[in-house]
Amino acid sequence: MDNAIIRMQNVQKFYGDFQVLKNIDFQITKGEVVCVIGPSGSGKSTFLRCINQLESISSGLITVNNEIAGYRLRGNKLYPLSDSDVARQRRAVGMVFQRFHLFPHKTVMENIIEGPVHVQKRNPAECKQEAIELLKRVGLVNKADSYPTELSGGQQQRVAIARSLAMRPEAMLFDEPTSALDPELVGDVLSTMKDLAKSGTTMIVVTHEIGFCREVADRVIFMDHGSILASGTPEEILDNPQNERIKNFVTAVL
């Protein structure tokens, strides 16, 4: 996988004496969709947050587009990047959370163009036009002037997806994006994510939606107790798991 967009090499993460991630080795290439499954507390969210530098790793190495995340290599020594350089790196990877984190006092359009205009300093008119196209993509073009409180949870999550895409990231991270939604609202969000996957968007999705994994994932990884226990195709991991722990988990969530 020489063309990997994201690489994690022997990544470990501790909170005090508690080890959350253990020797994580992971790669994802452009256009690949990887679903991450496993029990609560297995380190899945921390895995994503370390990629996006919302959490610092304790040891190991993460690279995004062959650039070391959070550090600059001089000689044989790593030096921490400035906050502004970390922020620049972070923009290469979009992240969608369980909660939507939209600005309540801004319209849908204002939420989407906030980052491109004020952070990336792009042309406001071009950003608005791009936002309209993104809203069409997530099925909410008629909600451009609405405020978040006027939207359902599923609609807010689709706006959050459009907002992340507006930053033109190299890859998208989804941290259980449907877990906070009422069951009847889950379908529209998953449909949006399926369309993204089919369009070639590079995606890492932490989810309990096994049907989504089967339909969309190129690869499924199973995490337990901070380790990647197995990695393979949906058929290998979900339909014919060789590991008893994985077999029990898949049976329980179906």
mmCIF file of C-alpha atoms in Angstrom:
data_model
loop_
_atom_site.group_PDB
_atom_site.id
_atom_site.type_symbol
_atom_site.label_atom_id
_atom_site.label_comp_id
_atom_site.label_asym_id
_atom_site.label_seq_id
_atom_site.Cartn_x
_atom_site.Cartn_y
_atom_site.Cartn_z
ATOM 1 C CA MET A 1 0.000 0.000 0.000
ATOM 2 C CA ASP A 2 2.593 2.540 -1.087
ATOM 3 C CA ASN A 3 -0.184 4.952 -2.044
ATOM 4 C CA ALA A 4 -1.735 4.971 1.435
ATOM 5 C CA ILE A 5 -3.348 8.267 2.409
ATOM 6 C CA ILE A 6 -3.226 7.439 6.124
ATOM 7 C CA ARG A 7 -0.712 5.181 7.869
ATOM 8 C CA MET A 8 -0.513 4.238 11.530
ATOM 9 C CA GLN A 9 2.653 2.453 12.628
ATOM 10 C CA ASN A 10 2.858 0.802 16.055
ATOM 11 C CA VAL A 11 0.582 3.479 17.529
ATOM 12 C CA GLN A 12 -0.030 3.344 21.257
ATOM 13 C CA LYS A 13 -2.174 5.602 23.419
ATOM 14 C CA PHE A 14 -2.234 5.757 27.209
ATOM 15 C CA TYR A 15 -4.435 7.673 29.613
ATOM 16 C CA GLY A 16 -2.242 7.527 32.685
ATOM 17 C CA ASP A 17 -1.554 3.828 33.246
ATOM 18 C CA PHE A 18 -4.520 2.719 31.135
ATOM 19 C CA GLN A 19 -3.621 1.709 27.578
ATOM 20 C CA VAL A 20 -6.381 2.585 25.114
ATOM 21 C CA LEU A 21 -4.602 1.689 21.855
ATOM 22 C CA LYS A 22 -2.097 -1.159 21.588
ATOM 23 C CA ASN A 23 0.374 -1.450 18.713
ATOM 24 C CA ILE A 24 -2.027 -0.237 16.019
ATOM 25 C CA ASP A 25 -0.828 -0.797 12.455
ATOM 26 C CA PHE A 26 -3.267 0.448 9.830
ATOM 27 C CA GLN A 27 -3.298 1.851 6.306
ATOM 28 C CA ILE A 28 -5.980 3.159 3.991
ATOM 29 C CA THR A 29 -5.604 3.996 0.315
ATOM 30 C CA LYS A 30 -7.412 6.593 -1.773
ATOM 31 C CA GLY A 31 -11.043 5.674 -2.429
ATOM 32 C CA GLU A 32 -11.091 2.840 0.093
ATOM 33 C CA VAL A 33 -13.926 2.444 2.614
ATOM 34 C CA VAL A 34 -12.973 0.849 5.932
ATOM 35 C CA CYS A 35 -15.546 0.083 8.617
ATOM 36 C CA VAL A 36 -14.390 -0.294 12.214
ATOM 37 C CA ILE A 37 -16.504 -2.458 14.489
ATOM 38 C CA GLY A 38 -16.150 -3.778 18.011
ATOM 39 C CA PRO A 39 -17.606 -3.480 21.515
ATOM 40 C CA SER A 40 -17.910 -0.209 23.397
ATOM 41 C CA GLY A 41 -14.650 0.740 25.072
ATOM 42 C CA SER A 42 -12.497 -1.075 22.530
ATOM 43 C CA GLY A 43 -10.700 2.105 21.421
ATOM 44 C CA LYS A 44 -12.580 2.784 18.172
ATOM 45 C CA SER A 45 -13.285 6.477 18.778
ATOM 46 C CA THR A 46 -9.783 7.084 20.132
ATOM 47 C CA PHE A 47 -8.443 5.430 16.978
ATOM 48 C CA LEU A 48 -10.239 8.077 14.862
ATOM 49 C CA ARG A 49 -9.402 10.967 17.161
ATOM 50 C CA CYS A 50 -5.698 10.158 16.993
ATOM 51 C CA ILE A 51 -5.794 10.186 13.179
ATOM 52 C CA ASN A 52 -7.384 13.646 13.258
ATOM 53 C CA GLN A 53 -5.018 14.834 16.023
ATOM 54 C CA LEU A 54 -7.844 15.500 18.448
ATOM 55 C CA GLU A 55 -5.859 13.173 20.713
ATOM 56 C CA SER A 56 -2.076 12.914 20.832
ATOM 57 C CA ILE A 57 -0.520 9.470 20.568
ATOM 58 C CA SER A 58 1.829 8.150 23.259
ATOM 59 C CA SER A 59 4.182 6.440 20.817
ATOM 60 C CA GLY A 60 4.370 5.271 17.232
ATOM 61 C CA LEU A 61 3.802 7.261 14.069
ATOM 62 C CA ILE A 62 0.839 8.513 12.037
ATOM 63 C CA THR A 63 1.265 9.928 8.540
ATOM 64 C CA VAL A 64 -1.334 11.631 6.367
ATOM 65 C CA ASN A 65 -0.346 12.135 2.723
ATOM 66 C CA ASN A 66 3.191 11.072 3.697
ATOM 67 C CA GLU A 67 3.389 13.954 6.200
ATOM 68 C CA ILE A 68 4.014 13.027 9.832
ATOM 69 C CA ALA A 69 0.983 14.020 11.902
ATOM 70 C CA GLY A 70 1.867 16.511 14.614
ATOM 71 C CA TYR A 71 5.614 16.479 14.096
ATOM 72 C CA ARG A 72 8.436 17.585 11.821
ATOM 73 C CA LEU A 73 11.412 15.309 11.256
ATOM 74 C CA ARG A 74 14.825 16.970 11.440
ATOM 75 C CA GLY A 75 17.725 14.598 11.164
ATOM 76 C CA ASN A 76 16.667 11.645 13.271
ATOM 77 C CA LYS A 77 14.581 13.633 15.736
ATOM 78 C CA LEU A 78 10.894 14.583 15.779
ATOM 79 C CA TYR A 79 9.879 18.107 16.789
ATOM 80 C CA PRO A 80 6.271 19.051 17.658
ATOM 81 C CA LEU A 81 4.500 21.248 15.130
ATOM 82 C CA SER A 82 2.993 24.596 16.054
ATOM 83 C CA ASP A 83 -0.738 24.794 16.724
ATOM 84 C CA SER A 84 -1.268 26.486 13.351
ATOM 85 C CA ASP A 85 0.570 23.707 11.509
ATOM 86 C CA VAL A 86 -1.422 21.052 13.366
ATOM 87 C CA ALA A 87 -4.621 22.866 12.382
ATOM 88 C CA ARG A 88 -3.464 22.901 8.761
ATOM 89 C CA GLN A 89 -2.763 19.178 8.854
ATOM 90 C CA ARG A 90 -6.084 18.447 10.525
ATOM 91 C CA ARG A 91 -7.961 19.994 7.591
ATOM 92 C CA ALA A 92 -6.786 17.104 5.381
ATOM 93 C CA VAL A 93 -9.104 14.771 7.292
ATOM 94 C CA GLY A 94 -12.782 15.597 7.829
ATOM 95 C CA MET A 95 -14.574 14.209 10.849
ATOM 96 C CA VAL A 96 -18.259 13.638 11.549
ATOM 97 C CA PHE A 97 -19.167 12.992 15.180
ATOM 98 C CA GLN A 98 -22.072 11.316 16.976
ATOM 99 C CA ARG A 99 -23.362 14.777 17.813
ATOM 100 C CA PHE A 100 -23.601 17.320 15.053
ATOM 101 C CA HIS A 101 -21.760 20.321 16.548
ATOM 102 C CA LEU A 102 -23.450 22.813 14.216
ATOM 103 C CA PHE A 103 -23.417 26.504 15.110
ATOM 104 C CA PRO A 104 -26.997 27.067 16.359
ATOM 105 C CA HIS A 105 -26.971 30.797 15.545
ATOM 106 C CA LYS A 106 -25.936 30.260 11.921
ATOM 107 C CA THR A 107 -28.014 29.016 9.008
ATOM 108 C CA VAL A 108 -27.217 25.769 7.226
ATOM 109 C CA MET A 109 -25.455 27.722 4.475
ATOM 110 C CA GLU A 110 -23.456 29.743 6.997
ATOM 111 C CA ASN A 111 -22.443 26.574 8.827
ATOM 112 C CA ILE A 112 -21.140 24.993 5.631
ATOM 113 C CA ILE A 113 -19.155 27.965 4.328
ATOM 114 C CA GLU A 114 -17.694 28.994 7.698
ATOM 115 C CA GLY A 115 -14.563 26.870 7.367
ATOM 116 C CA PRO A 116 -13.840 27.352 3.648
ATOM 117 C CA VAL A 117 -14.276 31.146 3.849
ATOM 118 C CA HIS A 118 -12.757 31.997 7.231
ATOM 119 C CA VAL A 119 -10.189 29.206 7.651
ATOM 120 C CA GLN A 120 -9.175 28.392 4.094
ATOM 121 C CA LYS A 121 -9.710 32.002 2.899
ATOM 122 C CA ARG A 122 -11.510 30.894 -0.236
ATOM 123 C CA ASN A 123 -13.803 33.050 -2.360
ATOM 124 C CA PRO A 124 -17.201 33.384 -0.572
ATOM 125 C CA ALA A 125 -19.239 33.250 -3.788
ATOM 126 C CA GLU A 126 -17.485 30.077 -4.918
ATOM 127 C CA CYS A 127 -17.928 28.545 -1.456
ATOM 128 C CA LYS A 128 -21.667 29.278 -1.536
ATOM 129 C CA GLN A 129 -22.006 27.643 -4.936
ATOM 130 C CA GLU A 130 -20.085 24.619 -3.724
ATOM 131 C CA ALA A 131 -22.263 24.495 -0.599
ATOM 132 C CA ILE A 132 -25.396 24.398 -2.776
ATOM 133 C CA GLU A 133 -23.958 21.441 -4.684
ATOM 134 C CA LEU A 134 -23.112 19.689 -1.420
ATOM 135 C CA LEU A 135 -26.620 20.298 -0.086
ATOM 136 C CA LYS A 136 -28.017 18.768 -3.266
ATOM 137 C CA ARG A 137 -25.747 15.817 -2.668
ATOM 138 C CA VAL A 138 -27.126 15.236 0.846
ATOM 139 C CA GLY A 139 -30.716 15.995 -0.195
ATOM 140 C CA LEU A 140 -31.125 19.255 1.727
ATOM 141 C CA VAL A 141 -30.818 22.052 -0.830
ATOM 142 C CA ASN A 142 -34.185 23.425 0.315
ATOM 143 C CA LYS A 143 -32.820 23.867 3.867
ATOM 144 C CA ALA A 144 -29.982 26.301 3.063
ATOM 145 C CA ASP A 145 -31.612 29.179 4.982
ATOM 146 C CA SER A 146 -32.860 27.082 7.894
ATOM 147 C CA TYR A 147 -31.290 27.031 11.349
ATOM 148 C CA PRO A 148 -30.175 23.779 13.020
ATOM 149 C CA THR A 149 -33.053 23.880 15.519
ATOM 150 C CA GLU A 150 -35.474 23.740 12.587
ATOM 151 C CA LEU A 151 -34.000 20.455 11.367
ATOM 152 C CA SER A 152 -34.389 16.862 12.505
ATOM 153 C CA GLY A 153 -31.388 15.051 13.938
ATOM 154 C CA GLY A 154 -30.877 13.178 10.691
ATOM 155 C CA GLN A 155 -30.971 16.407 8.696
ATOM 156 C CA GLN A 156 -28.478 18.034 11.062
ATOM 157 C CA GLN A 157 -26.130 15.080 10.640
ATOM 158 C CA ARG A 158 -26.355 15.359 6.847
ATOM 159 C CA VAL A 159 -25.515 19.066 7.141
ATOM 160 C CA ALA A 160 -22.542 18.100 9.307
ATOM 161 C CA ILE A 161 -21.395 15.753 6.535
ATOM 162 C CA ALA A 162 -21.756 18.518 3.938
ATOM 163 C CA ARG A 163 -19.835 20.905 6.198
ATOM 164 C CA SER A 164 -16.930 18.461 6.461
ATOM 165 C CA LEU A 165 -16.908 17.850 2.715
ATOM 166 C CA ALA A 166 -16.803 21.611 2.081
ATOM 167 C CA MET A 167 -13.257 21.641 3.464
ATOM 168 C CA ARG A 168 -12.229 19.285 0.624
ATOM 169 C CA PRO A 169 -10.581 16.701 2.890
ATOM 170 C CA GLU A 170 -8.478 13.824 1.601
ATOM 171 C CA ALA A 171 -10.428 11.385 3.791
ATOM 172 C CA MET A 172 -13.567 11.391 5.912
ATOM 173 C CA LEU A 173 -13.825 9.916 9.412
ATOM 174 C CA PHE A 174 -17.222 8.992 10.849
ATOM 175 C CA ASP A 175 -17.544 8.260 14.565
ATOM 176 C CA GLU A 176 -20.804 6.308 14.945
ATOM 177 C CA PRO A 177 -22.689 9.002 12.989
ATOM 178 C CA THR A 178 -26.112 7.373 13.457
ATOM 179 C CA SER A 179 -25.879 6.362 17.124
ATOM 180 C CA ALA A 180 -27.547 9.545 18.440
ATOM 181 C CA LEU A 181 -30.423 9.411 15.941
ATOM 182 C CA ASP A 182 -33.931 8.060 16.303
ATOM 183 C CA PRO A 183 -34.202 4.783 14.363
ATOM 184 C CA GLU A 184 -36.446 6.244 11.664
ATOM 185 C CA LEU A 185 -33.840 8.927 10.872
ATOM 186 C CA VAL A 186 -30.893 6.564 10.431
ATOM 187 C CA GLY A 187 -31.710 5.534 6.864
ATOM 188 C CA ASP A 188 -31.240 8.947 5.246
ATOM 189 C CA VAL A 189 -27.822 9.430 6.845
ATOM 190 C CA LEU A 190 -26.665 5.953 5.821
ATOM 191 C CA SER A 191 -27.964 6.589 2.297
ATOM 192 C CA THR A 192 -25.867 9.768 2.111
ATOM 193 C CA MET A 193 -22.811 7.867 3.313
ATOM 194 C CA LYS A 194 -23.411 5.077 0.784
ATOM 195 C CA ASP A 195 -23.501 7.678 -2.010
ATOM 196 C CA LEU A 196 -20.211 9.127 -0.752
ATOM 197 C CA ALA A 197 -18.637 5.685 -0.758
ATOM 198 C CA LYS A 198 -19.840 4.964 -4.285
ATOM 199 C CA SER A 199 -18.422 8.304 -5.472
ATOM 200 C CA GLY A 200 -14.922 7.270 -4.375
ATOM 201 C CA THR A 201 -14.642 9.188 -1.086
ATOM 202 C CA THR A 202 -11.987 7.738 1.205
ATOM 203 C CA MET A 203 -13.810 6.817 4.431
ATOM 204 C CA ILE A 204 -13.142 5.294 7.841
ATOM 205 C CA VAL A 205 -16.445 4.572 9.581
ATOM 206 C CA VAL A 206 -16.846 3.485 13.196
ATOM 207 C CA THR A 207 -20.288 1.903 13.268
ATOM 208 C CA HIS A 208 -22.570 -0.801 14.620
ATOM 209 C CA GLU A 209 -24.553 -0.820 11.362
ATOM 210 C CA ILE A 210 -23.554 -4.274 10.120
ATOM 211 C CA GLY A 211 -25.768 -4.030 7.031
ATOM 212 C CA PHE A 212 -23.990 -0.846 6.007
ATOM 213 C CA CYS A 213 -20.625 -2.550 6.458
ATOM 214 C CA ARG A 214 -21.680 -5.456 4.260
ATOM 215 C CA GLU A 215 -22.924 -3.183 1.495
ATOM 216 C CA VAL A 216 -20.266 -0.493 1.433
ATOM 217 C CA ALA A 217 -17.007 -1.555 3.093
ATOM 218 C CA ASP A 218 -13.975 -2.673 1.140
ATOM 219 C CA ARG A 219 -12.493 -3.795 4.430
ATOM 220 C CA VAL A 220 -13.749 -4.342 7.981
ATOM 221 C CA ILE A 221 -11.526 -4.219 11.038
ATOM 222 C CA PHE A 222 -12.565 -5.546 14.425
ATOM 223 C CA MET A 223 -11.189 -3.859 17.536
ATOM 224 C CA ASP A 224 -11.219 -5.245 21.047
ATOM 225 C CA HIS A 225 -9.370 -4.030 24.166
ATOM 226 C CA GLY A 226 -7.420 -1.456 22.149
ATOM 227 C CA SER A 227 -6.099 -3.857 19.515
ATOM 228 C CA ILE A 228 -7.056 -4.701 15.945
ATOM 229 C CA LEU A 229 -8.106 -8.301 16.392
ATOM 230 C CA ALA A 230 -8.846 -8.960 12.718
ATOM 231 C CA SER A 231 -8.956 -7.212 9.346
ATOM 232 C CA GLY A 232 -10.518 -8.484 6.128
ATOM 233 C CA THR A 233 -13.361 -8.270 3.653
ATOM 234 C CA PRO A 234 -16.947 -8.014 4.944
ATOM 235 C CA GLU A 235 -17.407 -11.653 3.960
ATOM 236 C CA GLU A 236 -14.365 -12.724 5.986
ATOM 237 C CA ILE A 237 -15.139 -10.685 9.104
ATOM 238 C CA LEU A 238 -18.947 -10.579 9.167
ATOM 239 C CA ASP A 239 -20.132 -13.705 7.368
ATOM 240 C CA ASN A 240 -17.364 -16.203 8.124
ATOM 241 C CA PRO A 241 -15.464 -14.970 11.195
ATOM 242 C CA GLN A 242 -12.793 -17.406 12.312
ATOM 243 C CA ASN A 243 -12.431 -15.779 15.722
ATOM 244 C CA GLU A 244 -14.991 -16.769 18.364
ATOM 245 C CA ARG A 245 -14.960 -13.263 19.900
ATOM 246 C CA ILE A 246 -15.905 -11.706 16.541
ATOM 247 C CA LYS A 247 -18.523 -14.376 15.864
ATOM 248 C CA ASN A 248 -20.234 -13.651 19.194
ATOM 249 C CA PHE A 249 -20.144 -9.903 18.616
ATOM 250 C CA VAL A 250 -21.637 -10.071 15.113
ATOM 251 C CA THR A 251 -24.370 -12.434 16.315
ATOM 252 C CA ALA A 252 -25.216 -10.070 19.190
ATOM 253 C CA VAL A 253 -25.556 -6.913 17.059
ATOM 254 C CA LEU A 254 -27.585 -8.450 14.237
#
